[in-house]
Amino acid sequence: MAQQPVEMILVRQLAGYLFVPVLVVDTTGTVVFYNEPAERILGVRFEETGRIDPEEADRLVELSHDPAAGPDGDGRPLVTALQQRRPVHARRWLLRRADRVRLQVELTAFPVIDQEDRVLGAVAMFWERPGP
């Protein structure tokens, strides 16, 4: 495995301490870490999966678009954070494929950018949204 930039190591370290569910992805969209609160929502432990490529992530969970979002809200928040180098917030339906549980989640994604202005990856913080 290639050595990670120090910024990504620090992001992963911080994510491990947070109470809110967090996913950390690299520039290819590969999930390089998710914390324990995220494990509870995703239904699988990071120790069991390790790094997850985008295709495998799509097999674990399905995100559907927010019907209340405008035309700009149809994208994938992590992809937007990586490609457009900006934070994004969205409401999505998350379907855990293993047990078919469907949850409405709010999520905020933002890019990780180093001092040389290179995008190193992105972070998504998400939480279950109560009610309709």
PDB file of N, CA and C in Angstrom, residues 25-73:
ATOM      1  N   VAL A  25     -12.389   9.216   1.940  1.00  0.00           N
ATOM      2  CA  VAL A  25     -12.081   8.620   0.640  1.00  0.00           C
ATOM      3  C   VAL A  25     -10.837   9.263   0.051  1.00  0.00           C
ATOM      4  N   ASP A  26     -10.145   8.513  -0.813  1.00  0.00           N
ATOM      5  CA  ASP A  26      -8.999   9.081  -1.523  1.00  0.00           C
ATOM      6  C   ASP A  26      -9.485   9.711  -2.830  1.00  0.00           C
ATOM      7  N   THR A  27      -8.570  10.142  -3.666  1.00  0.00           N
ATOM      8  CA  THR A  27      -8.948  10.858  -4.893  1.00  0.00           C
ATOM      9  C   THR A  27      -9.661   9.974  -5.915  1.00  0.00           C
ATOM     10  N   THR A  28      -9.555   8.663  -5.780  1.00  0.00           N
ATOM     11  CA  THR A  28     -10.250   7.755  -6.698  1.00  0.00           C
ATOM     12  C   THR A  28     -11.651   7.407  -6.215  1.00  0.00           C
ATOM     13  N   GLY A  29     -12.024   7.897  -5.031  1.00  0.00           N
ATOM     14  CA  GLY A  29     -13.320   7.567  -4.454  1.00  0.00           C
ATOM     15  C   GLY A  29     -13.302   6.298  -3.634  1.00  0.00           C
ATOM     16  N   THR A  30     -12.117   5.712  -3.443  1.00  0.00           N
ATOM     17  CA  THR A  30     -11.989   4.522  -2.609  1.00  0.00           C
ATOM     18  C   THR A  30     -12.119   4.917  -1.146  1.00  0.00           C
ATOM     19  N   VAL A  31     -12.984   4.216  -0.421  1.00  0.00           N
ATOM     20  CA  VAL A  31     -13.139   4.473   1.014  1.00  0.00           C
ATOM     21  C   VAL A  31     -11.895   3.933   1.708  1.00  0.00           C
ATOM     22  N   VAL A  32     -11.135   4.819   2.343  1.00  0.00           N
ATOM     23  CA  VAL A  32      -9.912   4.399   3.023  1.00  0.00           C
ATOM     24  C   VAL A  32     -10.129   4.240   4.521  1.00  0.00           C
ATOM     25  N   PHE A  33     -11.260   4.752   5.028  1.00  0.00           N
ATOM     26  CA  PHE A  33     -11.575   4.591   6.449  1.00  0.00           C
ATOM     27  C   PHE A  33     -13.003   5.031   6.702  1.00  0.00           C
ATOM     28  N   TYR A  34     -13.664   4.351   7.635  1.00  0.00           N
ATOM     29  CA  TYR A  34     -14.898   4.878   8.224  1.00  0.00           C
ATOM     30  C   TYR A  34     -14.894   4.510   9.693  1.00  0.00           C
ATOM     31  N   ASN A  35     -15.466   5.395  10.504  1.00  0.00           N
ATOM     32  CA  ASN A  35     -15.368   5.238  11.953  1.00  0.00           C
ATOM     33  C   ASN A  35     -16.484   4.351  12.515  1.00  0.00           C
ATOM     34  N   GLU A  36     -16.418   4.124  13.833  1.00  0.00           N
ATOM     35  CA  GLU A  36     -17.364   3.228  14.492  1.00  0.00           C
ATOM     36  C   GLU A  36     -18.820   3.689  14.362  1.00  0.00           C
ATOM     37  N   PRO A  37     -19.124   4.983  14.544  1.00  0.00           N
ATOM     38  CA  PRO A  37     -20.516   5.399  14.318  1.00  0.00           C
ATOM     39  C   PRO A  37     -20.989   5.123  12.884  1.00  0.00           C
ATOM     40  N   ALA A  38     -20.114   5.239  11.906  1.00  0.00           N
ATOM     41  CA  ALA A  38     -20.481   4.912  10.522  1.00  0.00           C
ATOM     42  C   ALA A  38     -20.724   3.411  10.377  1.00  0.00           C
ATOM     43  N   GLU A  39     -19.968   2.607  11.103  1.00  0.00           N
ATOM     44  CA  GLU A  39     -20.160   1.157  11.064  1.00  0.00           C
ATOM     45  C   GLU A  39     -21.585   0.793  11.463  1.00  0.00           C
ATOM     46  N   ARG A  40     -22.123   1.485  12.470  1.00  0.00           N
ATOM     47  CA  ARG A  40     -23.481   1.188  12.939  1.00  0.00           C
ATOM     48  C   ARG A  40     -24.524   1.497  11.865  1.00  0.00           C
ATOM     49  N   ILE A  41     -24.328   2.558  11.107  1.00  0.00           N
ATOM     50  CA  ILE A  41     -25.283   2.887  10.044  1.00  0.00           C
ATOM     51  C   ILE A  41     -25.083   1.978   8.834  1.00  0.00           C
ATOM     52  N   LEU A  42     -23.828   1.723   8.474  1.00  0.00           N
ATOM     53  CA  LEU A  42     -23.545   0.909   7.289  1.00  0.00           C
ATOM     54  C   LEU A  42     -23.784  -0.579   7.520  1.00  0.00           C
ATOM     55  N   GLY A  43     -23.761  -0.994   8.792  1.00  0.00           N
ATOM     56  CA  GLY A  43     -24.043  -2.381   9.112  1.00  0.00           C
ATOM     57  C   GLY A  43     -22.869  -3.324   8.957  1.00  0.00           C
ATOM     58  N   VAL A  44     -21.660  -2.792   8.809  1.00  0.00           N
ATOM     59  CA  VAL A  44     -20.466  -3.634   8.674  1.00  0.00           C
ATOM     60  C   VAL A  44     -19.266  -2.886   9.253  1.00  0.00           C
ATOM     61  N   ARG A  45     -18.390  -3.613   9.918  1.00  0.00           N
ATOM     62  CA  ARG A  45     -17.224  -3.005  10.561  1.00  0.00           C
ATOM     63  C   ARG A  45     -16.107  -2.764   9.547  1.00  0.00           C
ATOM     64  N   PHE A  46     -15.354  -1.675   9.759  1.00  0.00           N
ATOM     65  CA  PHE A  46     -14.241  -1.365   8.862  1.00  0.00           C
ATOM     66  C   PHE A  46     -13.190  -2.468   8.915  1.00  0.00           C
ATOM     67  N   GLU A  47     -12.991  -3.057  10.093  1.00  0.00           N
ATOM     68  CA  GLU A  47     -12.015  -4.152  10.223  1.00  0.00           C
ATOM     69  C   GLU A  47     -12.371  -5.325   9.317  1.00  0.00           C
ATOM     70  N   GLU A  48     -13.659  -5.500   9.018  1.00  0.00           N
ATOM     71  CA  GLU A  48     -14.100  -6.593   8.152  1.00  0.00           C
ATOM     72  C   GLU A  48     -13.933  -6.259   6.673  1.00  0.00           C
ATOM     73  N   THR A  49     -14.071  -4.990   6.330  1.00  0.00           N
ATOM     74  CA  THR A  49     -14.028  -4.618   4.915  1.00  0.00           C
ATOM     75  C   THR A  49     -12.677  -4.081   4.472  1.00  0.00           C
ATOM     76  N   GLY A  50     -12.005  -3.328   5.347  1.00  0.00           N
ATOM     77  CA  GLY A  50     -10.800  -2.621   4.923  1.00  0.00           C
ATOM     78  C   GLY A  50     -11.170  -1.579   3.886  1.00  0.00           C
ATOM     79  N   ARG A  51     -10.220  -1.219   3.045  1.00  0.00           N
ATOM     80  CA  ARG A  51     -10.478  -0.238   1.978  1.00  0.00           C
ATOM     81  C   ARG A  51     -11.572  -0.775   1.056  1.00  0.00           C
ATOM     82  N   ILE A  52     -12.438   0.117   0.595  1.00  0.00           N
ATOM     83  CA  ILE A  52     -13.556  -0.293  -0.255  1.00  0.00           C
ATOM     84  C   ILE A  52     -13.524   0.534  -1.532  1.00  0.00           C
ATOM     85  N   ASP A  53     -13.363  -0.144  -2.676  1.00  0.00           N
ATOM     86  CA  ASP A  53     -13.373   0.595  -3.941  1.00  0.00           C
ATOM     87  C   ASP A  53     -14.803   1.051  -4.241  1.00  0.00           C
ATOM     88  N   PRO A  54     -14.970   2.025  -5.136  1.00  0.00           N
ATOM     89  CA  PRO A  54     -16.304   2.580  -5.393  1.00  0.00           C
ATOM     90  C   PRO A  54     -17.346   1.542  -5.822  1.00  0.00           C
ATOM     91  N   GLU A  55     -16.948   0.559  -6.605  1.00  0.00           N
ATOM     92  CA  GLU A  55     -17.898  -0.458  -7.055  1.00  0.00           C
ATOM     93  C   GLU A  55     -18.385  -1.303  -5.880  1.00  0.00           C
ATOM     94  N   GLU A  56     -17.480  -1.671  -4.987  1.00  0.00           N
ATOM     95  CA  GLU A  56     -17.855  -2.451  -3.808  1.00  0.00           C
ATOM     96  C   GLU A  56     -18.741  -1.623  -2.882  1.00  0.00           C
ATOM     97  N   ALA A  57     -18.443  -0.339  -2.743  1.00  0.00           N
ATOM     98  CA  ALA A  57     -19.276   0.543  -1.908  1.00  0.00           C
ATOM     99  C   ALA A  57     -20.700   0.571  -2.444  1.00  0.00           C
ATOM    100  N   ASP A  58     -20.845   0.595  -3.755  1.00  0.00           N
ATOM    101  CA  ASP A  58     -22.181   0.573  -4.356  1.00  0.00           C
ATOM    102  C   ASP A  58     -22.902  -0.739  -4.081  1.00  0.00           C
ATOM    103  N   ARG A  59     -22.161  -1.817  -3.860  1.00  0.00           N
ATOM    104  CA  ARG A  59     -22.789  -3.095  -3.526  1.00  0.00           C
ATOM    105  C   ARG A  59     -23.213  -3.142  -2.063  1.00  0.00           C
ATOM    106  N   LEU A  60     -22.540  -2.371  -1.198  1.00  0.00           N
ATOM    107  CA  LEU A  60     -22.896  -2.349   0.228  1.00  0.00           C
ATOM    108  C   LEU A  60     -24.111  -1.475   0.501  1.00  0.00           C
ATOM    109  N   VAL A  61     -24.126  -0.292  -0.081  1.00  0.00           N
ATOM    110  CA  VAL A  61     -25.227   0.651   0.156  1.00  0.00           C
ATOM    111  C   VAL A  61     -25.626   1.309  -1.155  1.00  0.00           C
ATOM    112  N   GLU A  62     -26.861   1.745  -1.180  1.00  0.00           N
ATOM    113  CA  GLU A  62     -27.360   2.487  -2.334  1.00  0.00           C
ATOM    114  C   GLU A  62     -27.831   3.840  -1.831  1.00  0.00           C
ATOM    115  N   LEU A  63     -27.377   4.899  -2.461  1.00  0.00           N
ATOM    116  CA  LEU A  63     -27.842   6.247  -2.132  1.00  0.00           C
ATOM    117  C   LEU A  63     -28.801   6.694  -3.218  1.00  0.00           C
ATOM    118  N   SER A  64     -29.971   7.150  -2.811  1.00  0.00           N
ATOM    119  CA  SER A  64     -30.897   7.714  -3.791  1.00  0.00           C
ATOM    120  C   SER A  64     -30.973   9.214  -3.587  1.00  0.00           C
ATOM    121  N   HIS A  65     -31.386   9.917  -4.607  1.00  0.00           N
ATOM    122  CA  HIS A  65     -31.397  11.378  -4.587  1.00  0.00           C
ATOM    123  C   HIS A  65     -32.514  11.914  -3.712  1.00  0.00           C
ATOM    124  N   ASP A  66     -32.315  13.108  -3.227  1.00  0.00           N
ATOM    125  CA  ASP A  66     -33.302  13.813  -2.426  1.00  0.00           C
ATOM    126  C   ASP A  66     -34.355  14.394  -3.363  1.00  0.00           C
ATOM    127  N   PRO A  67     -35.611  13.950  -3.251  1.00  0.00           N
ATOM    128  CA  PRO A  67     -36.627  14.476  -4.160  1.00  0.00           C
ATOM    129  C   PRO A  67     -36.882  15.968  -3.969  1.00  0.00           C
ATOM    130  N   ALA A  68     -36.552  16.510  -2.807  1.00  0.00           N
ATOM    131  CA  ALA A  68     -36.760  17.937  -2.547  1.00  0.00           C
ATOM    132  C   ALA A  68     -35.625  18.800  -3.090  1.00  0.00           C
ATOM    133  N   ALA A  69     -34.524  18.163  -3.508  1.00  0.00           N
ATOM    134  CA  ALA A  69     -33.368  18.925  -3.991  1.00  0.00           C
ATOM    135  C   ALA A  69     -33.645  19.474  -5.384  1.00  0.00           C
ATOM    136  N   GLY A  70     -33.055  20.596  -5.664  1.00  0.00           N
ATOM    137  CA  GLY A  70     -33.173  21.195  -6.992  1.00  0.00           C
ATOM    138  C   GLY A  70     -32.298  20.458  -7.988  1.00  0.00           C
ATOM    139  N   PRO A  71     -32.173  20.980  -9.207  1.00  0.00           N
ATOM    140  CA  PRO A  71     -31.373  20.316 -10.237  1.00  0.00           C
ATOM    141  C   PRO A  71     -29.897  20.195  -9.863  1.00  0.00           C
ATOM    142  N   ASP A  72     -29.397  21.090  -9.006  1.00  0.00           N
ATOM    143  CA  ASP A  72     -27.999  21.004  -8.583  1.00  0.00           C
ATOM    144  C   ASP A  72     -27.792  19.943  -7.514  1.00  0.00           C
ATOM    145  N   GLY A  73     -28.863  19.411  -6.948  1.00  0.00           N
ATOM    146  CA  GLY A  73     -28.751  18.464  -5.849  1.00  0.00           C
ATOM    147  C   GLY A  73     -28.707  17.020  -6.270  1.00  0.00           C
TER     148      GLY A  73
END
